[in-house]
CSV table of C-alpha atoms in Angstrom, one decimal:
chain,number,residue,atom,x,y,z
A,641,UNK,CA,-13.7,-21.5,14.1
A,642,UNK,CA,-10.6,-21.3,11.8
A,643,UNK,CA,-7.8,-19.2,14.1
A,644,UNK,CA,-6.9,-17.3,10.9
A,645,UNK,CA,-10.6,-15.9,10.7
A,646,UNK,CA,-10.5,-15.2,14.7
A,647,UNK,CA,-7.4,-13.1,13.8
A,648,UNK,CA,-9.2,-11.0,11.4
A,649,UNK,CA,-11.8,-10.7,13.5
A,650,UNK,CA,-10.1,-9.4,16.3
A,651,UNK,CA,-7.7,-7.1,14.3
A,652,UNK,CA,-11.1,-5.7,13.1
A,653,UNK,CA,-12.1,-5.1,16.3
A,654,UNK,CA,-9.0,-3.0,16.9
A,655,UNK,CA,-9.7,-1.0,14.1
A,656,UNK,CA,-13.1,0.0,14.6
A,657,UNK,CA,-12.1,1.0,18.7
A,658,UNK,CA,-9.4,2.6,17.4
A,659,UNK,CA,-11.1,4.8,14.6
A,660,UNK,CA,-13.9,5.6,17.6
A,661,UNK,CA,-10.7,6.6,20.1
A,662,UNK,CA,-9.5,8.7,17.1
A,663,UNK,CA,-13.1,10.5,16.4
A,664,UNK,CA,-13.8,10.9,20.0
A,665,UNK,CA,-10.7,12.5,20.8
A,666,UNK,CA,-10.1,15.2,17.9
A,667,UNK,CA,-12.9,14.7,15.7
A,668,UNK,CA,-15.5,17.3,16.1
A,669,UNK,CA,-18.6,19.0,14.3
A,670,UNK,CA,-15.6,21.4,12.5
A,671,UNK,CA,-14.7,18.1,10.6
A,672,UNK,CA,-17.5,16.8,9.3
A,673,UNK,CA,-18.8,20.4,8.4
A,674,UNK,CA,-15.5,21.5,6.1
A,675,UNK,CA,-17.1,18.2,4.2
A,676,UNK,CA,-20.1,18.6,3.9
A,677,UNK,CA,-20.0,21.9,2.8
A,678,UNK,CA,-17.7,21.4,-0.2
A,679,UNK,CA,-19.5,17.9,-0.8
A,680,UNK,CA,-20.0,19.2,-4.7
A,681,UNK,CA,-16.5,19.3,-5.2
A,682,UNK,CA,-15.0,16.1,-3.6
A,683,UNK,CA,-15.3,14.8,-6.9
A,684,UNK,CA,-12.1,16.3,-7.8
A,685,UNK,CA,-10.1,13.9,-5.3
A,686,UNK,CA,-11.5,10.6,-7.1
A,687,UNK,CA,-10.6,12.0,-10.1
A,688,UNK,CA,-6.8,13.2,-9.1
A,689,UNK,CA,-6.1,9.3,-7.8
A,690,UNK,CA,-6.0,8.1,-11.4
A,691,UNK,CA,-2.5,9.4,-11.9
A,692,UNK,CA,-1.6,7.7,-8.5
A,693,UNK,CA,-2.9,4.4,-9.7
A,694,UNK,CA,-1.1,5.2,-13.1
A,695,UNK,CA,2.2,5.5,-12.0
A,696,UNK,CA,1.5,2.2,-9.4
A,697,UNK,CA,0.8,0.3,-12.1
A,698,UNK,CA,3.7,1.4,-14.2
A,699,UNK,CA,6.1,0.6,-11.4
A,700,UNK,CA,4.3,-3.2,-11.8
A,701,UNK,CA,4.6,-3.2,-15.7
A,702,UNK,CA,8.4,-2.7,-15.8
A,703,UNK,CA,8.9,-6.2,-14.2
A,704,UNK,CA,6.7,-7.9,-16.6
A,705,UNK,CA,8.0,-9.8,-19.3
A,706,UNK,CA,4.7,-10.8,-21.6
A,707,UNK,CA,4.3,-8.7,-24.5
A,708,UNK,CA,0.1,-9.6,-24.0
A,709,UNK,CA,0.0,-8.0,-20.9
A,710,UNK,CA,-0.7,-4.2,-21.8
A,711,UNK,CA,-0.2,-1.3,-19.6
A,712,UNK,CA,-4.1,-0.8,-19.8
A,713,UNK,CA,-4.6,-4.5,-17.6
A,714,UNK,CA,-1.7,-3.6,-15.2
A,715,UNK,CA,-3.3,-0.7,-14.4
A,716,UNK,CA,-6.9,-2.3,-13.9
A,717,UNK,CA,-5.5,-4.8,-12.3
A,718,UNK,CA,-3.8,-2.6,-9.7
A,719,UNK,CA,-7.1,-0.4,-9.6
A,720,UNK,CA,-8.9,-3.6,-8.1
A,721,UNK,CA,-6.1,-5.1,-6.2
A,722,UNK,CA,-5.6,-1.9,-3.9
A,723,UNK,CA,-9.0,-1.4,-3.5
A,724,UNK,CA,-9.5,-4.9,-2.1
A,725,UNK,CA,-7.1,-4.7,0.2
A,726,UNK,CA,-9.1,-1.3,1.6
A,727,UNK,CA,-12.6,-3.0,1.2
A,728,UNK,CA,-12.1,-6.6,2.3
A,729,UNK,CA,-11.4,-7.4,6.1
A,730,UNK,CA,-8.1,-9.1,6.1
A,731,UNK,CA,-5.6,-6.8,5.9
A,732,UNK,CA,-3.9,-4.3,3.5
A,733,UNK,CA,-1.8,-7.5,2.0
A,734,UNK,CA,-4.8,-8.9,0.6
A,735,UNK,CA,-4.4,-7.0,-2.5
A,736,UNK,CA,-1.1,-8.3,-3.6
A,737,UNK,CA,-2.5,-11.9,-3.3
A,738,UNK,CA,-5.8,-10.7,-5.5
A,739,UNK,CA,-3.1,-8.8,-7.6
A,740,UNK,CA,-1.4,-12.2,-8.2
A,741,UNK,CA,-4.6,-14.0,-8.7
A,742,UNK,CA,-5.9,-11.5,-11.4
A,743,UNK,CA,-2.4,-11.3,-13.3
A,744,UNK,CA,-2.7,-14.8,-13.6
A,745,UNK,CA,-5.9,-15.0,-14.6
A,746,UNK,CA,-5.2,-12.5,-17.5
A,747,UNK,CA,-2.3,-14.7,-18.9
A,748,UNK,CA,0.7,-15.0,-16.5
A,749,UNK,CA,2.4,-17.7,-15.1
A,750,UNK,CA,2.1,-18.1,-11.7
A,751,UNK,CA,5.7,-17.5,-11.1
A,752,UNK,CA,5.8,-14.7,-13.1
A,753,UNK,CA,3.1,-13.2,-11.5
A,754,UNK,CA,4.2,-14.1,-8.1
A,755,UNK,CA,7.2,-12.7,-8.4
A,756,UNK,CA,6.7,-9.5,-10.2
A,757,UNK,CA,4.3,-8.4,-7.7
A,758,UNK,CA,6.9,-9.4,-4.7
A,759,UNK,CA,9.4,-7.2,-6.3
A,760,UNK,CA,7.2,-4.3,-6.8
A,761,UNK,CA,5.9,-4.6,-3.2
A,762,UNK,CA,9.8,-4.6,-2.3
A,763,UNK,CA,10.0,-1.3,-4.4
A,764,UNK,CA,7.2,0.3,-3.1
A,765,UNK,CA,8.6,-0.6,0.5
A,766,UNK,CA,12.0,1.0,-0.7
A,767,UNK,CA,10.6,3.9,-2.3
A,768,UNK,CA,8.6,4.9,0.8
A,769,UNK,CA,11.2,4.6,2.9
A,770,UNK,CA,13.5,7.1,0.9
A,771,UNK,CA,10.7,9.5,0.2
A,772,UNK,CA,9.7,9.3,3.9
A,773,UNK,CA,13.4,9.4,5.4
A,774,UNK,CA,13.7,12.6,3.0
A,775,UNK,CA,10.5,14.1,5.0
A,776,UNK,CA,11.9,13.2,8.2
A,777,UNK,CA,14.7,15.4,7.2
A,778,UNK,CA,12.7,17.9,6.3
A,779,UNK,CA,11.0,17.8,9.5
A,780,UNK,CA,14.3,17.9,11.7
A,781,UNK,CA,15.5,20.9,9.7
A,782,UNK,CA,12.4,23.0,10.5
A,783,UNK,CA,11.6,21.5,14.1
A,784,UNK,CA,14.7,21.6,15.9
A,785,UNK,CA,12.2,20.5,18.9
A,786,UNK,CA,10.9,17.5,16.9
A,787,UNK,CA,11.9,14.7,19.4
A,788,UNK,CA,10.2,16.4,21.7
A,789,UNK,CA,7.1,15.9,20.7
A,790,UNK,CA,5.2,12.8,22.4
A,791,UNK,CA,4.0,11.7,18.4
A,792,UNK,CA,7.8,11.7,17.1
A,793,UNK,CA,8.4,8.1,18.8
A,794,UNK,CA,5.6,6.4,16.7
A,795,UNK,CA,7.5,7.8,13.3
A,796,UNK,CA,11.1,7.1,14.0
A,797,UNK,CA,9.8,3.3,15.2
A,798,UNK,CA,7.8,3.2,11.8
A,799,UNK,CA,11.1,4.3,9.9
A,800,UNK,CA,13.3,1.6,11.7
A,801,UNK,CA,10.7,-1.1,11.3
A,802,UNK,CA,10.5,-0.1,7.1
A,803,UNK,CA,14.3,0.0,7.3
A,804,UNK,CA,14.6,-3.5,8.7
A,805,UNK,CA,12.1,-4.3,6.0
A,806,UNK,CA,14.1,-3.1,3.0
A,807,UNK,CA,17.0,-4.5,4.7
A,808,UNK,CA,15.7,-8.2,4.5
A,809,UNK,CA,14.3,-8.2,1.6
A,810,UNK,CA,17.3,-7.2,-0.1
A,811,UNK,CA,19.4,-10.0,1.4
A,812,UNK,CA,16.1,-12.4,0.8
A,813,UNK,CA,16.3,-12.0,-3.0
A,814,UNK,CA,19.8,-10.8,-4.0
A,815,UNK,CA,21.6,-14.1,-1.7
A,816,UNK,CA,18.6,-15.9,-2.5
A,817,UNK,CA,17.2,-16.9,0.7
A,818,UNK,CA,14.6,-18.9,-0.7
A,819,UNK,CA,16.4,-21.7,-1.8
A,820,UNK,CA,18.7,-21.9,1.2
A,821,UNK,CA,15.6,-22.4,3.2
A,822,UNK,CA,14.1,-25.3,1.2
A,823,UNK,CA,17.4,-27.1,1.4
A,824,UNK,CA,17.2,-26.8,5.4
A,825,UNK,CA,16.8,-29.8,7.0
A,826,UNK,CA,13.1,-29.8,8.4
A,827,UNK,CA,13.5,-30.4,12.6
A,828,UNK,CA,9.2,-31.1,12.3
A,829,UNK,CA,8.9,-33.3,9.3
A,830,UNK,CA,6.9,-31.0,7.1
A,831,UNK,CA,7.8,-31.8,3.7
A,832,UNK,CA,6.6,-30.0,0.3
A,833,UNK,CA,4.8,-31.5,-2.8
A,834,UNK,CA,7.8,-31.6,-5.8
A,835,UNK,CA,5.4,-29.5,-7.6
A,836,UNK,CA,5.2,-26.7,-4.7
A,837,UNK,CA,9.0,-26.9,-4.4
A,838,UNK,CA,9.9,-26.5,-8.2
A,839,UNK,CA,7.4,-23.3,-8.3
A,840,UNK,CA,9.0,-21.5,-5.5
A,841,UNK,CA,12.5,-22.2,-6.8
A,842,UNK,CA,10.8,-20.6,-10.2
A,843,UNK,CA,10.0,-17.7,-7.8
A,844,UNK,CA,13.4,-17.5,-6.2
A,845,UNK,CA,15.1,-17.3,-9.4
A,846,UNK,CA,12.9,-14.8,-11.3
A,847,UNK,CA,12.9,-12.3,-8.2
A,848,UNK,CA,16.8,-12.9,-8.6
A,849,UNK,CA,16.5,-11.8,-12.2
A,850,UNK,CA,14.5,-9.3,-11.4
A,851,UNK,CA,16.9,-7.8,-8.7
A,852,UNK,CA,20.0,-8.0,-11.3
A,853,UNK,CA,18.5,-6.0,-14.1
A,854,UNK,CA,19.7,-2.6,-12.0
A,855,UNK,CA,17.9,-0.5,-15.3
A,856,UNK,CA,14.9,-1.8,-14.3
A,857,UNK,CA,14.6,-1.0,-10.6
A,858,UNK,CA,15.9,2.4,-11.2
A,859,UNK,CA,12.8,3.0,-13.6
A,860,UNK,CA,10.3,0.9,-10.8
A,861,UNK,CA,11.7,3.1,-7.9
A,862,UNK,CA,11.3,6.6,-9.4
A,863,UNK,CA,8.0,5.7,-11.0
A,864,UNK,CA,6.7,4.5,-7.6
A,865,UNK,CA,8.5,7.7,-6.4
A,866,UNK,CA,5.9,9.8,-8.8
A,867,UNK,CA,3.3,7.7,-7.4
A,868,UNK,CA,3.7,9.1,-3.6
A,869,UNK,CA,4.1,12.4,-4.8
A,870,UNK,CA,1.1,12.3,-6.7
A,871,UNK,CA,-0.7,10.8,-3.5
A,872,UNK,CA,0.4,14.0,-1.9
A,873,UNK,CA,-1.2,15.7,-4.7
A,874,UNK,CA,-5.0,14.1,-4.1
A,875,UNK,CA,-4.3,15.7,-0.3
A,876,UNK,CA,-3.2,19.1,-1.7
A,877,UNK,CA,-6.2,19.0,-3.7
A,878,UNK,CA,-8.2,17.7,-1.1
A,879,UNK,CA,-7.1,21.0,1.6
A,880,UNK,CA,-7.5,23.4,-1.9
A,881,UNK,CA,-11.5,22.4,-1.8
A,882,UNK,CA,-12.1,22.7,1.9
A,883,UNK,CA,-10.2,26.2,1.3
A,884,UNK,CA,-7.0,25.9,3.9
A,885,UNK,CA,-3.8,26.7,2.2
A,886,UNK,CA,-0.4,24.4,2.8
A,887,UNK,CA,2.6,23.9,1.0
A,888,UNK,CA,3.3,21.7,-1.1
A,889,UNK,CA,6.5,20.4,0.9
A,890,UNK,CA,3.9,19.9,3.6
A,891,UNK,CA,1.4,17.4,2.1
A,892,UNK,CA,4.8,15.3,0.9
A,893,UNK,CA,5.3,14.9,4.4
A,894,UNK,CA,1.8,14.3,5.2
A,895,UNK,CA,1.5,11.4,2.4
A,896,UNK,CA,4.8,10.0,3.7
A,897,UNK,CA,4.0,9.5,7.0
A,898,UNK,CA,0.8,8.2,6.6
A,899,UNK,CA,1.9,5.9,4.4
A,900,UNK,CA,4.5,4.6,6.4
A,901,UNK,CA,2.5,3.9,9.7
A,902,UNK,CA,-0.3,2.5,7.4
A,903,UNK,CA,2.2,0.2,6.8
A,904,UNK,CA,4.0,-1.0,9.0
A,905,UNK,CA,0.6,-2.0,10.8
A,906,UNK,CA,-0.8,-3.6,7.7
A,907,UNK,CA,-2.5,-6.5,9.1
A,908,UNK,CA,-5.1,-3.7,10.7
A,909,UNK,CA,-8.6,-4.4,8.0
A,910,UNK,CA,-8.4,-1.3,6.0
A,911,UNK,CA,-6.2,0.4,8.2
A,912,UNK,CA,-9.5,1.6,10.1
A,913,UNK,CA,-8.3,3.9,12.7
A,914,UNK,CA,-4.9,3.9,11.9
A,915,UNK,CA,-5.3,5.8,9.0
A,916,UNK,CA,-7.1,8.6,10.5
A,917,UNK,CA,-4.3,8.5,13.4
A,918,UNK,CA,-1.5,9.1,11.0
A,919,UNK,CA,-3.5,11.9,9.5
A,920,UNK,CA,-3.4,13.5,13.0
A,921,UNK,CA,-0.2,13.3,14.1
A,922,UNK,CA,1.5,14.4,11.2
A,923,UNK,CA,-1.0,17.4,10.5
A,924,UNK,CA,-0.1,18.6,14.2
A,925,UNK,CA,3.3,18.5,12.7
A,926,UNK,CA,2.8,21.2,9.8
A,927,UNK,CA,0.5,23.0,11.8
A,928,UNK,CA,-3.1,21.8,10.8
A,929,UNK,CA,-5.6,21.7,13.5
A,930,UNK,CA,-6.8,18.6,14.4
A,931,UNK,CA,-10.7,19.5,13.0
A,932,UNK,CA,-8.9,19.8,9.3
A,933,UNK,CA,-6.4,17.0,9.9
A,934,UNK,CA,-9.3,14.6,10.6
A,935,UNK,CA,-11.7,16.0,7.8
A,936,UNK,CA,-8.2,15.0,5.4
A,937,UNK,CA,-8.8,11.2,7.0
A,938,UNK,CA,-12.5,11.4,5.7
A,939,UNK,CA,-11.8,12.9,2.7
A,940,UNK,CA,-9.2,9.9,1.9
A,941,UNK,CA,-11.9,7.3,2.9
A,942,UNK,CA,-14.4,9.3,0.7
A,943,UNK,CA,-11.7,8.5,-2.3
A,944,UNK,CA,-11.3,5.2,-1.4
A,945,UNK,CA,-15.1,4.4,-1.6
A,946,UNK,CA,-15.2,6.4,-4.6
A,947,UNK,CA,-13.0,4.4,-6.4
A,948,UNK,CA,-12.6,1.2,-4.6
A,949,UNK,CA,-16.5,0.2,-4.8
A,950,UNK,CA,-16.1,0.3,-8.9
A,951,UNK,CA,-13.2,-1.7,-9.2
A,952,UNK,CA,-14.4,-4.3,-6.7
A,953,UNK,CA,-17.6,-4.7,-8.9
A,954,UNK,CA,-15.1,-4.7,-11.9
A,955,UNK,CA,-13.6,-7.6,-10.9
A,956,UNK,CA,-16.9,-9.6,-9.9
A,957,UNK,CA,-18.5,-8.7,-13.1
A,958,UNK,CA,-15.3,-8.4,-15.8
A,959,UNK,CA,-13.0,-10.8,-14.2
A,960,UNK,CA,-15.0,-13.8,-12.5
A,961,UNK,CA,-17.8,-13.3,-15.2
A,962,UNK,CA,-15.9,-13.3,-18.5
A,963,UNK,CA,-13.9,-15.5,-16.8
A,964,UNK,CA,-16.5,-18.1,-16.8
A,965,UNK,CA,-16.9,-17.5,-20.7
A,966,UNK,CA,-13.4,-17.7,-21.9
A,967,UNK,CA,-10.4,-15.8,-21.4
A,968,UNK,CA,-10.5,-12.0,-20.6
A,969,UNK,CA,-9.4,-10.1,-23.9
């Protein structure tokens, strides 16, 4: 068996065991009752996800120069790619590869699709760091004993890892490190084909050009921040559905830190178990009971399924089905 599939299987098992542990330790009948008692209203958490998708799609569209690539197709591809990252057992990053693939299928060149997706991923990471850092400061200002909480360690480490990622991405793009690595002598005598080297150099140059447009960087960052705030609105609406009162600042904290922790362990398929644990950890910081926090995690999974299944069907029937007949119009 290929080592890659063994790793996927192992990470998937870790996710399952972690989910089982979180459910047994923090879950309760009350968590499920909060869901079942309000199941007729759960369609709202699916509808309220549309603004989040729209802002995420717009942030990517900022970097795309191809005028034939519409906002609608940016929205559809973003929708499909995000769903695939949660449904397929290969980790969250899978969705980004699928976004590159669907972008090229819709008419972008491979280097444009790759560079814009990578640039958008960097902006998503940076905007998450900004909102998580702001949330962290709010937590500290309201809770001076924050560091006495055992769970604070995971949050601080996640912030530091995210900061390291942002710094690395900045130097990787701004200093054109990809070109530098391609010019290094290879001690293992590993050689890339000339066409692959040319493609990587095109991607490197495209990323550098994208980074030089400060206005687009600013627009994309603001748009991504609006996407994170829209994600917080989804949690706010869910808590309204189950009749739990909480401030909007609190749900921004929840959205920021669950996104932060999940991004750090992106290799766990669908964030299984990790997402649930993150909701419980952050929920306790804003005064929510474990049962309510776990019900939020279940609500997020319901939304992912409700939004994701149509997206996967769209991929197979629209992109793949029509792709066999000719270009998707």
